[in-house]
């Protein structure tokens, strides 16, 4: 048997064992369950205030990872811990499927975003900061498979808070410390500029 055929066989066996093996949720069920989330995250995942991250159009795998980590309190201190605590694995899959279907509203541009854009697209060689776009994509689309969240249109205030928390090591759920290592090299100015740029990125 060739390696390819073997891999294919394993793939089929996994699928056969359980259609839910990949945690695929039901968006219709998720929509109902999301009523308790809408006060902060909006009905379709476009949140009402910049301290609440937009969830609309985010990758399913990323949303689901965060909810599991809020529930197990491994993302760090967060108001989401108590909210995620009663959720079952199925709830998490359904809610993630629902919010991923939404379309994120990108913020209106006002002002000069060039410093943030330079950092986002080119990093800073002298300071050893890689380009954000290398992982989060040229349009801030991220990658579901690679576990890189979409950033496009996200509120600047939330992005800045996330970066400050990675920098301080308060948020520590990033695989291989990927974001903590990068955020450690960002100045407050870098954080402000790149967060503003992300909010208008599409
Ligand atoms: C009281 C307001 C509130 C409610 C209700 C709420 N959230 Fe949140 N949510 C937040 C805040 C604040 C954050 C940012 C938390 C942080 O950074 O620690 C957040 C973050 C998240 C994130 C992470 C987003 C990211 O980009 O990393 C997900 C996923 C999420 N919430 C899902 C939900 C779901 C699903 C529900 C309903 C079951 C819900 N939230 C209800 C306030 C709320
Ligand atoms: C090597 C890949 C990589 C690079 C380069 C990278 N990131 Fe990330 N980033 C990640 C990963 C992986 C996560 C998700 C961590 C997790 O699982 O919660 C993440 C998460 C984030 C988050 C949290 C999103 C949310 O919704 O809570 C922000 C904000 C962020 N990155 C901003 C940036 C910025 C700004 C840059 C450039 C200065 C950057 N990233 C460069 C891999 C990367």
Short mmCIF file of N, CA, C and O in Angstrom, two decimals, residues 62-166:
data_model
loop_
_atom_site.label_atom_id
_atom_site.label_comp_id
_atom_site.label_asym_id
_atom_site.label_seq_id
_atom_site.Cartn_x
_atom_site.Cartn_y
_atom_site.Cartn_z
N UNK A 62 -10.43 28.83 15.50
CA UNK A 62 -9.92 29.82 16.46
C UNK A 62 -10.97 30.11 17.53
O UNK A 62 -10.66 30.14 18.72
N UNK A 63 -12.22 30.34 17.11
CA UNK A 63 -13.29 30.63 18.08
C UNK A 63 -13.42 29.48 19.08
O UNK A 63 -13.49 29.69 20.29
N UNK A 64 -13.43 28.28 18.54
CA UNK A 64 -13.61 27.11 19.38
C UNK A 64 -12.43 26.95 20.35
O UNK A 64 -12.62 26.67 21.55
N UNK A 65 -11.22 27.19 19.87
CA UNK A 65 -10.04 27.10 20.74
C UNK A 65 -10.17 28.10 21.89
O UNK A 65 -9.92 27.76 23.06
N UNK A 66 -10.57 29.34 21.58
CA UNK A 66 -10.69 30.35 22.63
C UNK A 66 -11.73 29.97 23.67
O UNK A 66 -11.51 30.12 24.87
N UNK A 67 -12.87 29.47 23.21
CA UNK A 67 -13.94 29.12 24.16
C UNK A 67 -13.51 27.97 25.07
O UNK A 67 -13.79 27.98 26.28
N UNK A 68 -12.81 26.99 24.49
CA UNK A 68 -12.29 25.90 25.35
C UNK A 68 -11.30 26.46 26.37
O UNK A 68 -11.29 26.04 27.52
N UNK A 69 -10.49 27.42 25.93
CA UNK A 69 -9.46 27.96 26.83
C UNK A 69 -10.04 28.92 27.88
O UNK A 69 -9.53 29.00 28.99
N UNK A 70 -11.11 29.63 27.52
CA UNK A 70 -11.79 30.44 28.55
C UNK A 70 -12.36 29.48 29.60
O UNK A 70 -12.28 29.73 30.80
N UNK A 71 -12.97 28.39 29.10
CA UNK A 71 -13.63 27.44 30.01
C UNK A 71 -12.60 26.82 30.96
O UNK A 71 -12.86 26.64 32.14
N UNK A 72 -11.43 26.47 30.44
CA UNK A 72 -10.41 25.83 31.29
C UNK A 72 -9.51 26.88 31.95
O UNK A 72 -8.56 26.54 32.64
N UNK A 73 -9.83 28.16 31.72
CA UNK A 73 -9.09 29.29 32.27
C UNK A 73 -7.62 29.29 31.88
O UNK A 73 -6.75 29.75 32.63
N UNK A 74 -7.32 28.74 30.68
CA UNK A 74 -5.92 28.72 30.25
C UNK A 74 -5.56 29.89 29.35
O UNK A 74 -4.41 30.02 28.94
N UNK A 75 -6.55 30.75 29.02
CA UNK A 75 -6.18 31.95 28.22
C UNK A 75 -5.66 33.04 29.14
O UNK A 75 -4.99 33.96 28.69
N UNK A 76 -5.93 32.93 30.42
CA UNK A 76 -5.57 34.00 31.36
C UNK A 76 -6.84 34.55 31.97
O UNK A 76 -7.93 34.14 31.62
N UNK A 77 -6.66 35.48 32.86
CA UNK A 77 -7.79 36.11 33.57
C UNK A 77 -8.75 36.74 32.55
O UNK A 77 -8.31 37.49 31.68
N UNK A 78 -10.04 36.44 32.61
CA UNK A 78 -10.95 37.04 31.64
C UNK A 78 -12.39 36.97 32.11
O UNK A 78 -12.80 36.00 32.77
N UNK A 79 -13.16 38.01 31.75
CA UNK A 79 -14.60 37.99 32.03
C UNK A 79 -15.28 36.84 31.31
O UNK A 79 -16.37 36.43 31.69
N UNK A 80 -14.65 36.32 30.26
CA UNK A 80 -15.26 35.23 29.50
C UNK A 80 -15.22 33.90 30.23
O UNK A 80 -15.94 32.98 29.87
N UNK A 81 -14.39 33.77 31.26
CA UNK A 81 -14.26 32.49 31.95
C UNK A 81 -15.59 32.04 32.54
O UNK A 81 -16.03 30.90 32.33
N UNK A 82 -16.27 32.95 33.23
CA UNK A 82 -17.54 32.60 33.86
C UNK A 82 -18.62 32.32 32.81
O UNK A 82 -19.50 31.49 33.01
N UNK A 83 -18.52 33.03 31.68
CA UNK A 83 -19.52 32.85 30.61
C UNK A 83 -19.32 31.51 29.91
O UNK A 83 -20.28 30.83 29.54
N UNK A 84 -18.08 31.11 29.73
CA UNK A 84 -17.78 29.86 29.02
C UNK A 84 -17.93 28.65 29.93
O UNK A 84 -18.10 27.52 29.44
N UNK A 85 -17.89 28.88 31.22
CA UNK A 85 -17.87 27.75 32.17
C UNK A 85 -19.01 26.74 31.95
O UNK A 85 -18.76 25.54 31.91
N UNK A 86 -20.28 27.21 31.79
CA UNK A 86 -21.36 26.23 31.62
C UNK A 86 -21.51 25.65 30.21
O UNK A 86 -22.36 24.78 29.99
N UNK A 87 -20.68 26.09 29.25
CA UNK A 87 -20.85 25.61 27.87
C UNK A 87 -20.34 24.18 27.70
O UNK A 87 -19.27 23.83 28.20
N UNK A 88 -21.13 23.35 26.99
CA UNK A 88 -20.67 22.00 26.66
C UNK A 88 -19.81 22.07 25.40
O UNK A 88 -19.79 23.10 24.71
N UNK A 89 -19.14 20.97 25.06
CA UNK A 89 -18.34 20.93 23.83
C UNK A 89 -19.23 21.21 22.62
O UNK A 89 -18.83 21.88 21.67
N UNK A 90 -20.45 20.67 22.68
CA UNK A 90 -21.37 20.86 21.56
C UNK A 90 -21.79 22.33 21.45
O UNK A 90 -21.87 22.89 20.35
N UNK A 91 -22.07 22.96 22.60
CA UNK A 91 -22.40 24.40 22.59
C UNK A 91 -21.27 25.18 21.92
O UNK A 91 -21.51 26.06 21.09
N UNK A 92 -20.05 24.87 22.30
CA UNK A 92 -18.89 25.59 21.77
C UNK A 92 -18.81 25.41 20.25
O UNK A 92 -18.60 26.37 19.50
N UNK A 93 -19.03 24.18 19.79
CA UNK A 93 -18.97 23.92 18.35
C UNK A 93 -20.08 24.68 17.62
O UNK A 93 -19.85 25.29 16.57
N UNK A 94 -21.29 24.66 18.18
CA UNK A 94 -22.43 25.34 17.54
C UNK A 94 -22.23 26.86 17.52
O UNK A 94 -22.46 27.51 16.50
N UNK A 95 -21.82 27.42 18.64
CA UNK A 95 -21.61 28.88 18.73
C UNK A 95 -20.51 29.32 17.77
O UNK A 95 -20.63 30.34 17.08
N UNK A 96 -19.44 28.54 17.69
CA UNK A 96 -18.32 28.88 16.81
C UNK A 96 -18.78 28.83 15.35
O UNK A 96 -18.43 29.71 14.55
N UNK A 97 -19.57 27.82 15.01
CA UNK A 97 -20.07 27.69 13.64
C UNK A 97 -20.96 28.89 13.28
O UNK A 97 -20.89 29.42 12.17
N UNK A 98 -21.76 29.33 14.26
CA UNK A 98 -22.66 30.46 14.00
C UNK A 98 -21.88 31.76 13.77
O UNK A 98 -22.06 32.44 12.77
N UNK A 99 -21.00 32.11 14.68
CA UNK A 99 -20.30 33.39 14.55
C UNK A 99 -19.36 33.41 13.33
O UNK A 99 -19.16 34.46 12.72
N UNK A 100 -18.81 32.26 12.98
CA UNK A 100 -17.90 32.22 11.82
C UNK A 100 -18.63 32.55 10.52
O UNK A 100 -18.02 33.02 9.56
N UNK A 101 -19.93 32.33 10.50
CA UNK A 101 -20.71 32.60 9.28
C UNK A 101 -20.96 34.09 9.04
O UNK A 101 -21.36 34.49 7.95
N UNK A 102 -20.78 34.89 10.06
CA UNK A 102 -21.08 36.33 9.95
C UNK A 102 -20.08 37.06 9.06
O UNK A 102 -19.05 36.53 8.67
N UNK A 103 -20.42 38.30 8.75
CA UNK A 103 -19.51 39.16 7.98
C UNK A 103 -19.09 40.31 8.87
O UNK A 103 -19.93 41.03 9.42
N UNK A 104 -17.79 40.47 9.02
CA UNK A 104 -17.30 41.50 9.93
C UNK A 104 -17.48 42.89 9.31
O UNK A 104 -17.26 43.09 8.11
N UNK A 105 -17.92 43.85 10.10
CA UNK A 105 -17.99 45.24 9.65
C UNK A 105 -16.63 45.89 9.90
O UNK A 105 -16.17 45.95 11.04
N UNK A 106 -16.00 46.36 8.84
CA UNK A 106 -14.69 46.99 8.97
C UNK A 106 -14.89 48.47 9.31
O UNK A 106 -15.79 49.11 8.77
N UNK A 107 -14.08 48.99 10.22
CA UNK A 107 -14.20 50.39 10.66
C UNK A 107 -13.88 51.37 9.52
O UNK A 107 -13.08 51.06 8.64
N UNK A 108 -14.49 52.54 9.60
CA UNK A 108 -14.23 53.60 8.61
C UNK A 108 -12.83 54.16 8.83
O UNK A 108 -12.41 54.35 9.98
N UNK A 109 -12.15 54.48 7.73
CA UNK A 109 -10.82 55.09 7.86
C UNK A 109 -10.97 56.56 8.22
O UNK A 109 -11.77 57.27 7.65
N UNK A 110 -10.20 56.98 9.19
CA UNK A 110 -10.10 58.42 9.46
C UNK A 110 -8.71 58.71 9.99
O UNK A 110 -8.37 58.30 11.09
N UNK A 111 -7.91 59.39 9.16
CA UNK A 111 -6.57 59.73 9.60
C UNK A 111 -5.49 58.99 8.85
O UNK A 111 -5.71 58.47 7.76
N UNK A 112 -4.32 58.92 9.47
CA UNK A 112 -3.12 58.40 8.83
C UNK A 112 -2.74 57.06 9.46
O UNK A 112 -2.48 56.99 10.66
N UNK A 113 -2.73 56.03 8.66
CA UNK A 113 -2.45 54.69 9.17
C UNK A 113 -1.10 54.16 8.72
O UNK A 113 -0.82 52.97 8.85
N UNK A 114 -0.25 55.04 8.16
CA UNK A 114 0.95 54.55 7.46
C UNK A 114 1.94 53.85 8.40
O UNK A 114 2.52 52.82 8.03
N UNK A 115 2.11 54.34 9.62
CA UNK A 115 3.08 53.69 10.53
C UNK A 115 2.60 52.28 10.87
O UNK A 115 3.39 51.32 10.85
N UNK A 116 1.32 52.15 11.16
CA UNK A 116 0.76 50.84 11.47
C UNK A 116 0.82 49.89 10.29
O UNK A 116 1.12 48.71 10.44
N UNK A 117 0.56 50.44 9.12
CA UNK A 117 0.59 49.60 7.91
C UNK A 117 2.00 49.09 7.64
O UNK A 117 2.19 47.93 7.28
N UNK A 118 3.01 49.97 7.82
CA UNK A 118 4.40 49.56 7.60
C UNK A 118 4.77 48.40 8.52
O UNK A 118 5.37 47.42 8.11
N UNK A 119 4.39 48.51 9.77
CA UNK A 119 4.72 47.46 10.74
C UNK A 119 3.96 46.17 10.39
O UNK A 119 4.53 45.07 10.41
N UNK A 120 2.70 46.33 10.06
CA UNK A 120 1.88 45.16 9.74
C UNK A 120 2.44 44.39 8.53
O UNK A 120 2.55 43.18 8.57
N UNK A 121 2.81 45.15 7.49
CA UNK A 121 3.23 44.49 6.24
C UNK A 121 4.72 44.17 6.18
O UNK A 121 5.12 43.25 5.49
N UNK A 122 5.53 44.92 6.94
CA UNK A 122 6.96 44.74 6.80
C UNK A 122 7.68 44.38 8.09
O UNK A 122 8.86 44.06 8.07
N UNK A 123 7.01 44.44 9.21
CA UNK A 123 7.67 44.20 10.49
C UNK A 123 8.70 45.29 10.75
O UNK A 123 8.63 46.38 10.19
N UNK A 124 9.64 44.99 11.63
CA UNK A 124 10.72 45.93 11.93
C UNK A 124 12.00 45.12 12.14
O UNK A 124 12.19 44.51 13.19
N UNK A 125 12.82 45.12 11.09
CA UNK A 125 14.01 44.28 11.06
C UNK A 125 14.94 44.59 12.24
O UNK A 125 15.43 43.70 12.91
N UNK A 126 15.15 45.90 12.48
CA UNK A 126 16.08 46.32 13.53
C UNK A 126 15.64 45.80 14.90
O UNK A 126 16.48 45.43 15.72
N UNK A 127 14.34 45.77 15.13
CA UNK A 127 13.84 45.31 16.43
C UNK A 127 13.48 43.82 16.44
O UNK A 127 13.04 43.29 17.46
N UNK A 128 13.67 43.17 15.28
CA UNK A 128 13.39 41.74 15.21
C UNK A 128 11.90 41.40 15.24
O UNK A 128 11.51 40.32 15.70
N UNK A 129 11.08 42.33 14.74
CA UNK A 129 9.64 42.09 14.71
C UNK A 129 9.25 41.58 13.31
O UNK A 129 9.52 42.27 12.32
N UNK A 130 8.65 40.40 13.23
CA UNK A 130 8.25 39.91 11.91
C UNK A 130 7.01 40.64 11.41
O UNK A 130 6.29 41.27 12.19
N UNK A 131 6.77 40.57 10.10
CA UNK A 131 5.56 41.17 9.54
C UNK A 131 4.34 40.40 10.06
O UNK A 131 4.32 39.17 10.04
N UNK A 132 3.36 41.15 10.51
CA UNK A 132 2.12 40.53 10.98
C UNK A 132 1.45 39.77 9.84
O UNK A 132 0.84 38.72 10.03
N UNK A 133 1.60 40.35 8.64
CA UNK A 133 0.93 39.77 7.48
C UNK A 133 1.44 38.37 7.15
O UNK A 133 0.74 37.59 6.51
N UNK A 134 2.65 38.02 7.61
CA UNK A 134 3.18 36.69 7.34
C UNK A 134 2.26 35.62 7.89
O UNK A 134 2.11 34.55 7.31
N UNK A 135 1.64 35.90 9.02
CA UNK A 135 0.72 34.92 9.60
C UNK A 135 -0.74 35.35 9.47
O UNK A 135 -1.60 34.55 9.16
N UNK A 136 -1.00 36.63 9.71
CA UNK A 136 -2.41 37.08 9.72
C UNK A 136 -2.92 37.46 8.33
O UNK A 136 -4.09 37.81 8.19
N UNK A 137 -2.04 37.37 7.32
CA UNK A 137 -2.46 37.56 5.93
C UNK A 137 -2.48 39.01 5.49
O UNK A 137 -2.68 39.91 6.30
N UNK A 138 -2.31 39.24 4.18
CA UNK A 138 -2.26 40.61 3.64
C UNK A 138 -3.56 41.37 3.87
O UNK A 138 -3.56 42.60 3.94
N UNK A 139 -4.67 40.67 3.97
CA UNK A 139 -5.96 41.33 4.20
C UNK A 139 -6.47 41.09 5.63
O UNK A 139 -7.65 41.31 5.92
N UNK A 140 -5.59 40.59 6.49
CA UNK A 140 -6.00 40.32 7.87
C UNK A 140 -6.95 39.15 7.96
O UNK A 140 -7.71 39.03 8.91
N UNK A 141 -6.88 38.28 6.95
CA UNK A 141 -7.83 37.16 6.89
C UNK A 141 -7.42 35.97 7.76
O UNK A 141 -8.23 35.10 8.04
N UNK A 142 -6.15 35.92 8.20
CA UNK A 142 -5.69 34.82 9.01
C UNK A 142 -5.75 33.49 8.27
O UNK A 142 -5.85 33.46 7.05
N UNK A 143 -5.69 32.41 9.03
CA UNK A 143 -5.78 31.08 8.43
C UNK A 143 -6.38 30.13 9.45
O UNK A 143 -5.84 29.93 10.53
N UNK A 144 -7.51 29.56 9.09
CA UNK A 144 -8.19 28.63 9.99
C UNK A 144 -7.33 27.42 10.30
O UNK A 144 -7.16 27.03 11.45
N UNK A 145 -6.74 26.85 9.25
CA UNK A 145 -5.95 25.63 9.41
C UNK A 145 -4.71 25.85 10.27
O UNK A 145 -4.35 25.03 11.08
N UNK A 146 -4.05 26.99 10.07
CA UNK A 146 -2.81 27.26 10.78
C UNK A 146 -3.06 27.82 12.19
O UNK A 146 -2.14 27.97 12.97
N UNK A 147 -4.33 28.16 12.49
CA UNK A 147 -4.63 28.70 13.82
C UNK A 147 -4.30 30.18 13.95
O UNK A 147 -4.12 30.69 15.06
N UNK A 148 -4.20 30.89 12.82
CA UNK A 148 -3.96 32.34 12.85
C UNK A 148 -5.29 33.06 12.75
O UNK A 148 -5.98 32.94 11.74
N UNK A 149 -5.68 33.81 13.79
CA UNK A 149 -6.98 34.48 13.74
C UNK A 149 -7.04 35.57 12.67
O UNK A 149 -6.03 36.19 12.36
N UNK A 150 -8.24 35.80 12.14
CA UNK A 150 -8.48 36.95 11.28
C UNK A 150 -8.41 38.18 12.18
O UNK A 150 -8.84 38.15 13.33
N UNK A 151 -7.84 39.27 11.66
CA UNK A 151 -7.75 40.52 12.44
C UNK A 151 -8.51 41.66 11.76
O UNK A 151 -8.82 42.67 12.39
N UNK A 152 -8.83 41.51 10.47
CA UNK A 152 -9.43 42.60 9.69
C UNK A 152 -10.69 43.14 10.36
O UNK A 152 -11.58 42.40 10.77
N UNK A 153 -10.70 44.48 10.48
CA UNK A 153 -11.89 45.14 11.01
C UNK A 153 -12.06 45.05 12.51
O UNK A 153 -12.99 45.63 13.06
N UNK A 154 -11.16 44.35 13.19
CA UNK A 154 -11.31 44.21 14.66
C UNK A 154 -11.12 45.57 15.33
O UNK A 154 -10.31 46.38 14.88
N UNK A 155 -11.87 45.82 16.38
CA UNK A 155 -11.74 47.10 17.09
C UNK A 155 -10.31 47.31 17.57
O UNK A 155 -9.70 46.43 18.19
N UNK A 156 -9.81 48.53 17.35
CA UNK A 156 -8.46 48.88 17.75
C UNK A 156 -8.26 48.69 19.26
O UNK A 156 -7.23 48.17 19.70
N UNK A 157 -9.24 49.10 20.05
CA UNK A 157 -9.08 49.01 21.51
C UNK A 157 -8.91 47.56 21.96
O UNK A 157 -8.10 47.27 22.85
N UNK A 158 -9.64 46.65 21.32
CA UNK A 158 -9.51 45.23 21.69
C UNK A 158 -8.15 44.68 21.24
O UNK A 158 -7.48 43.96 21.99
N UNK A 159 -7.74 45.01 20.01
CA UNK A 159 -6.46 44.51 19.50
C UNK A 159 -5.33 44.99 20.41
O UNK A 159 -4.45 44.21 20.80
N UNK A 160 -5.37 46.26 20.80
CA UNK A 160 -4.33 46.81 21.66
C UNK A 160 -4.32 46.11 23.02
O UNK A 160 -3.26 45.79 23.56
N UNK A 161 -5.50 45.83 23.54
CA UNK A 161 -5.59 45.12 24.82
C UNK A 161 -4.99 43.71 24.70
O UNK A 161 -4.22 43.27 25.55
N UNK A 162 -5.30 43.03 23.60
CA UNK A 162 -4.76 41.68 23.39
C UNK A 162 -3.23 41.73 23.31
O UNK A 162 -2.54 40.91 23.92
N UNK A 163 -2.70 42.72 22.59
CA UNK A 163 -1.24 42.82 22.44
C UNK A 163 -0.57 43.15 23.77
O UNK A 163 0.48 42.59 24.11
N UNK A 164 -1.20 44.05 24.55
CA UNK A 164 -0.63 44.37 25.86
C UNK A 164 -0.64 43.15 26.78
O UNK A 164 0.30 42.92 27.55
N UNK A 165 -1.70 42.34 26.67
CA UNK A 165 -1.78 41.14 27.52
C UNK A 165 -0.77 40.07 27.10
O UNK A 165 -0.22 39.37 27.95
N UNK A 166 -0.53 39.95 25.79
CA UNK A 166 0.52 39.01 25.35
C UNK A 166 1.88 39.52 25.84
O UNK A 166 2.71 38.76 26.33
#
